[in-house]
mmCIF file of C-alpha atoms and ligand atoms in Angstrom:
data_model
loop_
_atom_site.group_PDB
_atom_site.id
_atom_site.type_symbol
_atom_site.label_atom_id
_atom_site.label_comp_id
_atom_site.label_asym_id
_atom_site.label_seq_id
_atom_site.Cartn_x
_atom_site.Cartn_y
_atom_site.Cartn_z
ATOM 1 C CA MET A 156 119.400 22.482 152.016
ATOM 2 C CA GLU A 157 121.768 19.929 151.184
ATOM 3 C CA ILE A 158 125.012 20.163 151.297
ATOM 4 C CA ILE A 159 127.911 19.133 150.010
ATOM 5 C CA ALA A 160 131.172 20.021 150.968
ATOM 6 C CA SER A 161 134.639 18.628 149.577
ATOM 7 C CA ALA A 162 138.780 18.993 151.508
ATOM 8 C CA PRO A 163 141.632 18.085 149.632
ATOM 9 C CA GLY A 164 144.321 15.719 151.098
ATOM 10 C CA LYS A 165 148.313 17.252 151.253
ATOM 11 C CA VAL A 166 151.782 16.301 150.473
ATOM 12 C CA THR A 167 153.996 18.018 153.377
ATOM 13 C CA LEU A 168 157.066 18.251 150.470
ATOM 14 C CA TYR A 169 159.104 20.459 153.108
ATOM 15 C CA GLY A 170 159.699 20.505 156.973
ATOM 16 C CA GLU A 171 157.427 18.250 158.319
ATOM 17 C CA HIS A 172 158.096 17.042 162.233
ATOM 18 C CA ALA A 173 160.466 20.122 162.473
ATOM 19 C CA VAL A 174 156.928 22.773 162.104
ATOM 20 C CA VAL A 175 156.162 20.547 165.565
ATOM 21 C CA TYR A 176 159.647 23.157 167.425
ATOM 22 C CA GLY A 177 158.600 26.365 165.445
ATOM 23 C CA GLU A 178 160.178 25.830 162.482
ATOM 24 C CA PRO A 179 158.603 26.944 159.368
ATOM 25 C CA ALA A 180 156.832 23.559 156.686
ATOM 26 C CA ILE A 181 156.364 23.745 153.390
ATOM 27 C CA VAL A 182 152.816 21.610 151.913
ATOM 28 C CA SER A 183 150.905 21.521 148.891
ATOM 29 C CA SER A 184 146.941 20.025 148.492
ATOM 30 C CA ILE A 185 146.467 16.818 146.147
ATOM 31 C CA ASN A 186 143.703 16.604 143.389
ATOM 32 C CA LYS A 187 142.260 13.677 145.953
ATOM 33 C CA ARG A 188 139.504 14.464 148.075
ATOM 34 C CA ILE A 189 137.119 14.188 150.809
ATOM 35 C CA TYR A 190 133.062 14.347 150.412
ATOM 36 C CA VAL A 191 130.992 15.111 152.979
ATOM 37 C CA LYS A 192 126.880 15.445 152.298
ATOM 38 C CA CYS A 193 124.988 16.744 155.320
ATOM 39 C CA ARG A 194 121.259 16.509 155.069
ATOM 40 C CA PRO A 195 119.687 18.372 158.063
ATOM 41 C CA ARG A 196 116.745 16.551 160.318
ATOM 42 C CA ARG A 197 114.309 17.857 162.088
ATOM 43 C CA ASP A 198 115.238 15.474 165.446
ATOM 44 C CA ASN A 199 118.884 15.785 166.963
ATOM 45 C CA THR A 200 120.071 12.155 166.025
ATOM 46 C CA ILE A 201 122.969 12.705 163.788
ATOM 47 C CA THR A 202 123.636 9.909 161.552
ATOM 48 C CA ILE A 203 127.406 8.819 159.886
ATOM 49 C CA SER A 204 127.769 6.860 156.838
ATOM 50 C CA ALA A 205 130.247 5.606 155.733
ATOM 51 C CA LEU A 206 130.960 3.389 153.173
ATOM 52 C CA ASN A 207 132.720 4.450 150.018
ATOM 53 C CA LEU A 208 135.119 4.572 152.032
ATOM 54 C CA SER A 209 137.882 2.441 150.460
ATOM 55 C CA VAL A 210 137.766 -0.286 152.551
ATOM 56 C CA PRO A 211 138.976 -3.643 151.101
ATOM 57 C CA GLY A 212 137.478 -4.656 154.235
ATOM 58 C CA ILE A 213 139.517 -8.051 155.633
ATOM 59 C CA ILE A 214 142.152 -9.780 154.285
ATOM 60 C CA LEU A 215 143.652 -13.496 155.077
ATOM 61 C CA THR A 216 147.104 -13.562 154.463
ATOM 62 C CA ILE A 217 149.490 -16.892 155.085
ATOM 63 C CA ASP A 218 152.917 -16.250 156.084
ATOM 64 C CA LYS A 219 156.303 -18.082 155.229
ATOM 65 C CA ASP A 220 155.325 -20.660 158.336
ATOM 66 C CA GLY A 221 151.988 -21.268 157.241
ATOM 67 C CA GLU A 222 150.257 -19.184 159.925
ATOM 68 C CA ILE A 223 146.966 -17.595 158.918
ATOM 69 C CA LYS A 224 147.130 -13.769 159.742
ATOM 70 C CA ILE A 225 143.791 -11.413 159.474
ATOM 71 C CA GLU A 226 144.215 -6.977 158.549
ATOM 72 C CA THR A 227 141.294 -5.490 158.260
ATOM 73 C CA ASP A 228 141.230 -1.543 157.740
ATOM 74 C CA TYR A 229 138.037 -1.012 159.851
ATOM 75 C CA GLY A 230 139.727 0.584 162.482
ATOM 76 C CA ARG A 231 140.942 3.435 159.669
ATOM 77 C CA VAL A 232 137.134 4.068 158.874
ATOM 78 C CA LEU A 233 135.948 4.294 162.784
ATOM 79 C CA SER A 234 138.683 6.441 163.137
ATOM 80 C CA ALA A 235 137.298 8.265 160.552
ATOM 81 C CA VAL A 236 134.272 8.408 162.160
ATOM 82 C CA SER A 237 135.495 10.108 165.263
ATOM 83 C CA TYR A 238 136.817 12.833 163.952
ATOM 84 C CA ILE A 239 133.278 13.024 161.854
ATOM 85 C CA LYS A 240 131.911 13.250 165.844
ATOM 86 C CA GLU A 241 134.280 15.913 167.251
ATOM 87 C CA ALA A 242 133.988 17.668 164.395
ATOM 88 C CA ILE A 243 130.932 17.888 164.815
ATOM 89 C CA ARG A 244 130.540 18.466 168.345
ATOM 90 C CA LEU A 245 132.909 21.297 168.286
ATOM 91 C CA THR A 246 130.586 23.282 165.367
ATOM 92 C CA GLN A 247 127.738 21.918 167.062
ATOM 93 C CA ASN A 248 129.263 24.334 170.083
ATOM 94 C CA TYR A 249 130.631 27.213 168.601
ATOM 95 C CA LEU A 250 127.009 28.373 167.019
ATOM 96 C CA ASP A 251 125.666 26.875 170.215
ATOM 97 C CA ILE A 252 123.282 24.981 167.640
ATOM 98 C CA LYS A 253 121.915 21.208 168.023
ATOM 99 C CA GLY A 254 120.728 20.194 165.230
ATOM 100 C CA GLY A 255 120.452 16.545 163.723
ATOM 101 C CA ALA A 256 122.100 15.294 160.223
ATOM 102 C CA ASP A 257 122.104 12.665 158.017
ATOM 103 C CA ILE A 258 125.911 12.494 157.227
ATOM 104 C CA THR A 259 127.059 10.875 154.474
ATOM 105 C CA VAL A 260 131.262 10.549 153.501
ATOM 106 C CA SER A 261 134.096 9.312 150.602
ATOM 107 C CA SER A 262 137.238 9.118 149.766
ATOM 108 C CA GLU A 263 138.981 8.695 146.500
ATOM 109 C CA MET A 264 141.866 8.001 148.700
ATOM 110 C CA PRO A 265 143.405 5.731 151.161
ATOM 111 C CA VAL A 266 142.558 6.714 154.852
ATOM 112 C CA GLY A 267 145.369 6.890 157.622
ATOM 113 C CA ALA A 268 147.749 7.410 155.041
ATOM 114 C CA GLY A 269 148.987 10.450 156.364
ATOM 115 C CA LEU A 270 147.865 12.428 153.307
ATOM 116 C CA GLY A 271 146.014 14.402 155.967
ATOM 117 C CA THR A 272 142.670 12.537 155.299
ATOM 118 C CA SER A 273 141.933 13.317 159.306
ATOM 119 C CA ALA A 274 141.906 16.777 159.119
ATOM 120 C CA ALA A 275 139.952 17.175 154.798
ATOM 121 C CA VAL A 276 137.216 14.976 156.841
ATOM 122 C CA ALA A 277 137.198 17.258 159.640
ATOM 123 C CA VAL A 278 137.132 20.408 157.808
ATOM 124 C CA SER A 279 134.448 19.536 154.807
ATOM 125 C CA THR A 280 132.521 17.965 157.462
ATOM 126 C CA ILE A 281 132.470 21.326 159.799
ATOM 127 C CA ALA A 282 131.876 23.632 156.314
ATOM 128 C CA ALA A 283 129.524 20.281 155.642
ATOM 129 C CA TYR A 284 127.041 20.934 158.757
ATOM 130 C CA SER A 285 127.276 24.586 159.231
ATOM 131 C CA TYR A 286 125.932 25.611 156.049
ATOM 132 C CA SER A 287 123.461 22.980 156.205
ATOM 133 C CA HIS A 288 122.191 24.003 159.042
ATOM 134 C CA GLY A 289 122.195 28.397 158.128
ATOM 135 C CA TYR A 290 125.260 29.142 158.856
ATOM 136 C CA ARG A 291 128.273 30.444 156.946
ATOM 137 C CA ILE A 292 131.172 29.999 159.108
ATOM 138 C CA PRO A 293 134.628 31.831 157.864
ATOM 139 C CA ALA A 294 136.801 29.524 156.272
ATOM 140 C CA LYS A 295 139.205 30.580 159.319
ATOM 141 C CA GLU A 296 137.009 29.536 161.598
ATOM 142 C CA ILE A 297 136.761 26.342 159.893
ATOM 143 C CA ALA A 298 140.403 25.817 159.397
ATOM 144 C CA ARG A 299 140.413 26.684 163.521
ATOM 145 C CA LEU A 300 137.492 24.692 164.700
ATOM 146 C CA SER A 301 139.338 22.250 162.025
ATOM 147 C CA TRP A 302 142.922 21.364 163.779
ATOM 148 C CA GLU A 303 140.658 21.991 167.438
ATOM 149 C CA THR A 304 139.057 18.277 166.237
ATOM 150 C CA GLU A 305 142.936 17.377 165.265
ATOM 151 C CA LYS A 306 144.063 17.972 168.454
ATOM 152 C CA THR A 307 141.734 17.035 170.220
ATOM 153 C CA ILE A 308 141.611 13.155 168.798
ATOM 154 C CA GLN A 309 145.567 13.411 168.658
ATOM 155 C CA GLY A 310 146.405 15.276 171.161
ATOM 156 C CA LEU A 311 149.138 17.289 169.543
ATOM 157 C CA ALA A 312 149.157 18.210 165.706
ATOM 158 C CA SER A 313 150.329 21.467 164.310
ATOM 159 C CA PRO A 314 147.849 23.688 162.275
ATOM 160 C CA MET A 315 149.145 22.552 159.087
ATOM 161 C CA ASP A 316 146.788 19.916 157.601
ATOM 162 C CA SER A 317 143.971 21.622 158.572
ATOM 163 C CA THR A 318 145.402 25.127 156.977
ATOM 164 C CA ILE A 319 145.880 23.366 153.908
ATOM 165 C CA ALA A 320 142.397 20.781 153.289
ATOM 166 C CA THR A 321 141.092 24.544 153.514
ATOM 167 C CA TYR A 322 143.115 27.013 151.447
ATOM 168 C CA GLY A 323 144.173 24.142 149.033
ATOM 169 C CA GLY A 324 147.325 24.814 146.714
ATOM 170 C CA PHE A 325 151.553 25.465 147.855
ATOM 171 C CA ILE A 326 151.498 26.951 151.505
ATOM 172 C CA TYR A 327 154.737 27.812 153.643
ATOM 173 C CA LEU A 328 153.404 27.997 157.293
ATOM 174 C CA LYS A 329 155.520 28.428 160.662
ATOM 175 C CA TYR A 330 154.068 27.514 164.003
ATOM 176 C CA ASP A 331 155.004 28.425 167.119
ATOM 177 C CA GLY A 332 153.497 25.831 169.621
ATOM 178 C CA LYS A 333 149.907 28.416 169.529
ATOM 179 C CA ASP A 334 149.767 31.154 167.226
ATOM 180 C CA PHE A 335 151.023 29.938 162.971
ATOM 181 C CA ASP A 336 150.940 32.127 160.417
ATOM 182 C CA PHE A 337 150.682 30.788 156.697
ATOM 183 C CA GLU A 338 151.593 32.591 153.145
ATOM 184 C CA PRO A 339 150.339 30.964 149.473
ATOM 185 C CA ILE A 340 153.349 30.017 147.510
ATOM 186 C CA GLU A 341 152.151 31.442 143.780
ATOM 187 C CA ASP A 342 153.025 30.596 141.274
ATOM 188 C CA VAL A 343 154.665 27.589 141.471
ATOM 189 C CA ASN A 344 154.449 25.516 138.295
ATOM 190 C CA GLU A 345 152.845 21.903 138.065
ATOM 191 C CA LEU A 346 155.202 20.204 139.909
ATOM 192 C CA PRO A 347 155.630 16.209 138.802
ATOM 193 C CA LEU A 348 155.866 14.520 142.051
ATOM 194 C CA VAL A 349 154.813 10.797 142.372
ATOM 195 C CA ILE A 350 153.405 9.283 145.571
ATOM 196 C CA GLY A 351 154.083 6.159 146.989
ATOM 197 C CA TYR A 352 151.848 4.666 149.945
ATOM 198 C CA THR A 353 153.495 1.653 152.237
ATOM 199 C CA LYS A 354 151.220 0.689 155.066
ATOM 200 C CA ARG A 355 150.852 2.445 158.031
ATOM 201 C CA LEU A 356 151.910 1.259 161.409
ATOM 202 C CA TYR A 357 151.930 3.775 163.575
ATOM 203 C CA LYS A 358 150.315 6.634 163.996
ATOM 204 C CA THR A 359 151.086 10.258 163.652
ATOM 205 C CA ALA A 360 151.324 11.594 167.724
ATOM 206 C CA ASP A 361 153.188 7.861 167.959
ATOM 207 C CA MET A 362 156.162 9.366 165.624
ATOM 208 C CA VAL A 363 155.980 12.792 167.018
ATOM 209 C CA SER A 364 156.757 11.800 170.441
ATOM 210 C CA LYS A 365 159.314 9.408 169.277
ATOM 211 C CA VAL A 366 160.949 12.383 168.263
ATOM 212 C CA LYS A 367 160.822 13.941 171.280
ATOM 213 C CA ASN A 368 162.001 11.344 173.349
ATOM 214 C CA LEU A 369 165.842 11.626 170.966
ATOM 215 C CA ILE A 370 165.217 15.193 170.981
ATOM 216 C CA ASP A 371 165.206 15.013 174.717
ATOM 217 C CA LYS A 372 167.521 12.606 175.020
ATOM 218 C CA TYR A 373 170.530 14.429 173.111
ATOM 219 C CA PRO A 374 169.644 18.138 173.080
ATOM 220 C CA LEU A 375 172.312 19.236 171.198
ATOM 221 C CA LEU A 376 172.179 17.431 168.143
ATOM 222 C CA GLY A 377 167.947 17.853 167.829
ATOM 223 C CA LYS A 378 167.739 20.880 168.054
ATOM 224 C CA ASN A 379 170.853 21.222 165.163
ATOM 225 C CA VAL A 380 169.165 18.541 162.934
ATOM 226 C CA ILE A 381 165.637 20.401 163.180
ATOM 227 C CA ASN A 382 167.283 24.004 163.147
ATOM 228 C CA LEU A 383 167.936 23.043 159.562
ATOM 229 C CA ILE A 384 164.962 21.469 158.739
ATOM 230 C CA GLY A 385 163.814 24.717 158.981
ATOM 231 C CA LYS A 386 166.904 26.329 156.146
ATOM 232 C CA ILE A 387 166.281 23.501 153.952
ATOM 233 C CA VAL A 388 162.519 24.896 154.224
ATOM 234 C CA GLU A 389 163.284 28.452 152.908
ATOM 235 C CA MET A 390 165.594 27.877 151.181
ATOM 236 C CA ALA A 391 163.115 25.227 149.042
ATOM 237 C CA ARG A 392 160.566 28.284 149.117
ATOM 238 C CA GLU A 393 162.729 29.702 146.457
ATOM 239 C CA ALA A 394 163.974 26.707 145.095
ATOM 240 C CA LEU A 395 159.883 26.301 144.281
ATOM 241 C CA LYS A 396 159.682 29.918 143.123
ATOM 242 C CA ARG A 397 162.041 29.346 140.408
ATOM 243 C CA ASN A 398 160.291 26.144 139.523
ATOM 244 C CA ASP A 399 164.407 24.870 139.524
ATOM 245 C CA LEU A 400 163.445 21.534 139.369
ATOM 246 C CA THR A 401 167.366 20.112 139.810
ATOM 247 C CA MET A 402 167.352 22.180 144.344
ATOM 248 C CA ILE A 403 164.264 20.932 144.976
ATOM 249 C CA GLY A 404 164.828 17.447 144.166
ATOM 250 C CA GLU A 405 168.782 17.666 146.258
ATOM 251 C CA LEU A 406 166.599 19.365 149.263
ATOM 252 C CA MET A 407 164.088 16.589 149.329
ATOM 253 C CA ASN A 408 167.073 13.856 149.627
ATOM 254 C CA ILE A 409 168.686 16.444 152.291
ATOM 255 C CA ASN A 410 165.067 16.650 153.722
ATOM 256 C CA HIS A 411 164.824 12.797 154.075
ATOM 257 C CA GLY A 412 168.475 12.423 155.063
ATOM 258 C CA LEU A 413 167.342 14.334 158.037
ATOM 259 C CA LEU A 414 164.183 13.175 158.737
ATOM 260 C CA GLU A 415 165.712 9.419 158.478
ATOM 261 C CA THR A 416 168.274 10.580 161.679
ATOM 262 C CA LEU A 417 165.719 11.165 163.709
ATOM 263 C CA GLY A 418 163.553 7.743 163.440
ATOM 264 C CA VAL A 419 160.933 7.931 160.880
ATOM 265 C CA SER A 420 161.609 6.433 157.938
ATOM 266 C CA THR A 421 160.953 2.769 157.866
ATOM 267 C CA LYS A 422 162.748 0.112 155.258
ATOM 268 C CA GLU A 423 159.828 0.247 152.571
ATOM 269 C CA LEU A 424 159.399 3.849 152.818
ATOM 270 C CA ASN A 425 163.501 3.871 152.180
ATOM 271 C CA HIS A 426 163.022 1.438 148.960
ATOM 272 C CA ILE A 427 160.547 3.687 147.642
ATOM 273 C CA VAL A 428 162.775 7.050 148.066
ATOM 274 C CA TYR A 429 165.493 5.018 147.347
ATOM 275 C CA ILE A 430 163.325 3.436 143.705
ATOM 276 C CA MET A 431 162.664 7.553 142.662
ATOM 277 C CA ARG A 432 166.126 8.592 142.426
ATOM 278 C CA SER A 433 167.497 5.659 140.875
ATOM 279 C CA LEU A 434 165.197 6.077 137.931
ATOM 280 C CA GLY A 435 166.162 9.405 137.601
ATOM 281 C CA ALA A 436 163.954 11.277 140.425
ATOM 282 C CA TYR A 437 164.982 14.686 140.410
ATOM 283 C CA GLY A 438 164.664 14.023 144.611
ATOM 284 C CA SER A 439 162.703 12.019 146.822
ATOM 285 C CA LYS A 440 161.460 11.569 150.366
ATOM 286 C CA LEU A 441 158.449 10.285 153.477
ATOM 287 C CA SER A 442 156.235 13.141 152.868
ATOM 288 C CA GLY A 443 154.432 13.025 156.307
ATOM 289 C CA ALA A 444 154.412 11.777 160.166
ATOM 290 C CA GLY A 445 155.913 8.485 158.676
ATOM 291 C CA GLY A 446 156.044 5.501 160.091
ATOM 292 C CA GLY A 447 155.136 3.662 157.008
ATOM 293 C CA GLY A 448 152.683 6.313 154.791
ATOM 294 C CA VAL A 449 153.806 7.746 151.563
ATOM 295 C CA ALA A 450 157.341 9.002 150.087
ATOM 296 C CA ILE A 451 156.853 11.537 147.236
ATOM 297 C CA GLY A 452 159.469 12.288 144.659
ATOM 298 C CA VAL A 453 159.940 14.835 141.672
ATOM 299 C CA VAL A 454 160.354 12.800 138.467
ATOM 300 C CA PRO A 455 161.155 13.719 135.565
ATOM 301 C CA ARG A 456 157.421 13.635 133.337
ATOM 302 C CA GLU A 457 159.015 10.854 130.803
ATOM 303 C CA ARG A 458 160.637 8.392 133.831
ATOM 304 C CA ILE A 459 157.229 8.916 135.454
ATOM 305 C CA ASN A 460 155.815 5.710 134.079
ATOM 306 C CA GLU A 461 158.985 3.895 134.882
ATOM 307 C CA VAL A 462 158.790 5.000 138.486
ATOM 308 C CA ILE A 463 154.478 4.613 138.792
ATOM 309 C CA THR A 464 155.489 0.183 137.541
ATOM 310 C CA ALA A 465 158.519 -0.152 139.644
ATOM 311 C CA LEU A 466 156.626 0.955 142.632
ATOM 312 C CA LYS A 467 153.350 -1.245 141.967
ATOM 313 C CA LEU A 468 156.741 -4.552 141.860
ATOM 314 C CA ILE A 469 157.863 -3.686 145.308
ATOM 315 C CA ASP A 470 154.898 -3.869 146.452
ATOM 316 C CA ALA A 471 154.144 0.422 146.546
ATOM 317 C CA THR A 472 150.527 1.967 145.996
ATOM 318 C CA PRO A 473 150.896 4.783 143.986
ATOM 319 C CA ILE A 474 148.838 7.183 143.905
ATOM 320 C CA GLU A 475 148.239 8.845 140.691
ATOM 321 C CA THR A 476 147.372 13.178 140.767
ATOM 322 C CA SER A 477 148.256 16.682 140.756
ATOM 323 C CA ILE A 478 149.023 18.637 143.483
ATOM 324 C CA GLY A 479 148.971 22.556 144.132
ATOM 325 C CA GLY A 480 144.486 22.053 143.060
ATOM 326 C CA SER A 481 141.128 24.257 145.112
ATOM 327 C CA GLY A 482 140.905 23.488 148.585
ATOM 328 C CA LEU A 483 138.083 23.582 150.199
ATOM 329 C CA ILE A 484 134.664 23.853 148.183
ATOM 330 C CA ILE A 485 131.122 23.540 148.932
ATOM 331 C CA GLU A 486 127.890 22.730 147.002
ATOM 332 C CA GLU A 487 124.534 23.285 148.024
ATOM 333 C CA ARG A 488 121.635 20.934 146.896
ATOM 334 C CA ASP A 489 117.763 21.961 147.016
ATOM 335 C CA GLY A 490 115.844 19.383 148.511
HETATM 336 C C1 MEV B 213 152.469 14.974 159.982
HETATM 337 O O1 MEV B 213 151.491 15.269 158.514
HETATM 338 C C2 MEV B 213 153.453 16.328 160.233
HETATM 339 C C3 MEV B 213 153.726 16.666 161.442
HETATM 340 O O2 MEV B 213 154.750 17.374 161.274
HETATM 341 C C4 MEV B 213 152.980 16.290 162.470
HETATM 342 C C5 MEV B 213 151.888 18.055 162.060
HETATM 343 O O3 MEV B 213 152.589 18.355 162.116
HETATM 344 O O4 MEV B 213 150.805 18.138 163.121
HETATM 345 C C6 MEV B 213 154.862 15.036 161.908
#
């Protein structure tokens, strides 16, 4: 049976990095998805087609000294494929099967941008592969296998991205380095959120180890900053429940300041953050691991178009989406 499984990307609203040190975080799904189609094969061969991933291909630019620079995004696609391979390997071990499959992956968002695409790829691959072979793995196990996939490929990952890709919505999550607990935050009103994306130069693992080095060097300062981020998350949880946009925004600003303190922001991310604020955002912050990637802002609805135009002017890509949508969706197709 052919299966199409899809899972959403995410934005971290509060608490990235501190979540690695046992503090809570709040994360929300976005309404942009990764789709994995899986058709079982009679032999044990696995084929992966990633032709639909948004890859601009090779970009040639000439810098101001006349030097030609070649850029390519193929590395990001190869990285997505390595998550698919590992997700299938772990699922085969879990189910103790070897069945082959033809897999096709496509994405509605840029991959490798800090929107949790690797977890969304892993979650939808595990679901599509197992269901197409007749095994209905429970959501909890899909999330766990996806987290294992991320840890194997990245070396280090909190369960945040795999959890939100599986369950969607708004989630408050706490992780002690081994086990984790999470709770959906119910009844959050639709947040007027704008996402801006700049090229990401560093991997999540690089940014996590940058923060670790800083904390190792300045343990007292580091511990206090991490602690404060945890306090922001607790306050933000209440502000979200009350839909207090002013406080939601101010807490984002404070969280961004502390992420900047931890050394994970960049000039480009700060640019997005400050453009959003100067155009009237309630608040804005980088979202995810940093080192490039995405920044988010809660913006009064009547200002959203202006913010989107301004982002384009500073070469940041606006990503228009609502947040808090469905987690994993599995569709069966006969034939
Ligand atoms: C990356 O999206 C968020 C980090 O907190 C790392 C993690 O939670 O695995 C930086």
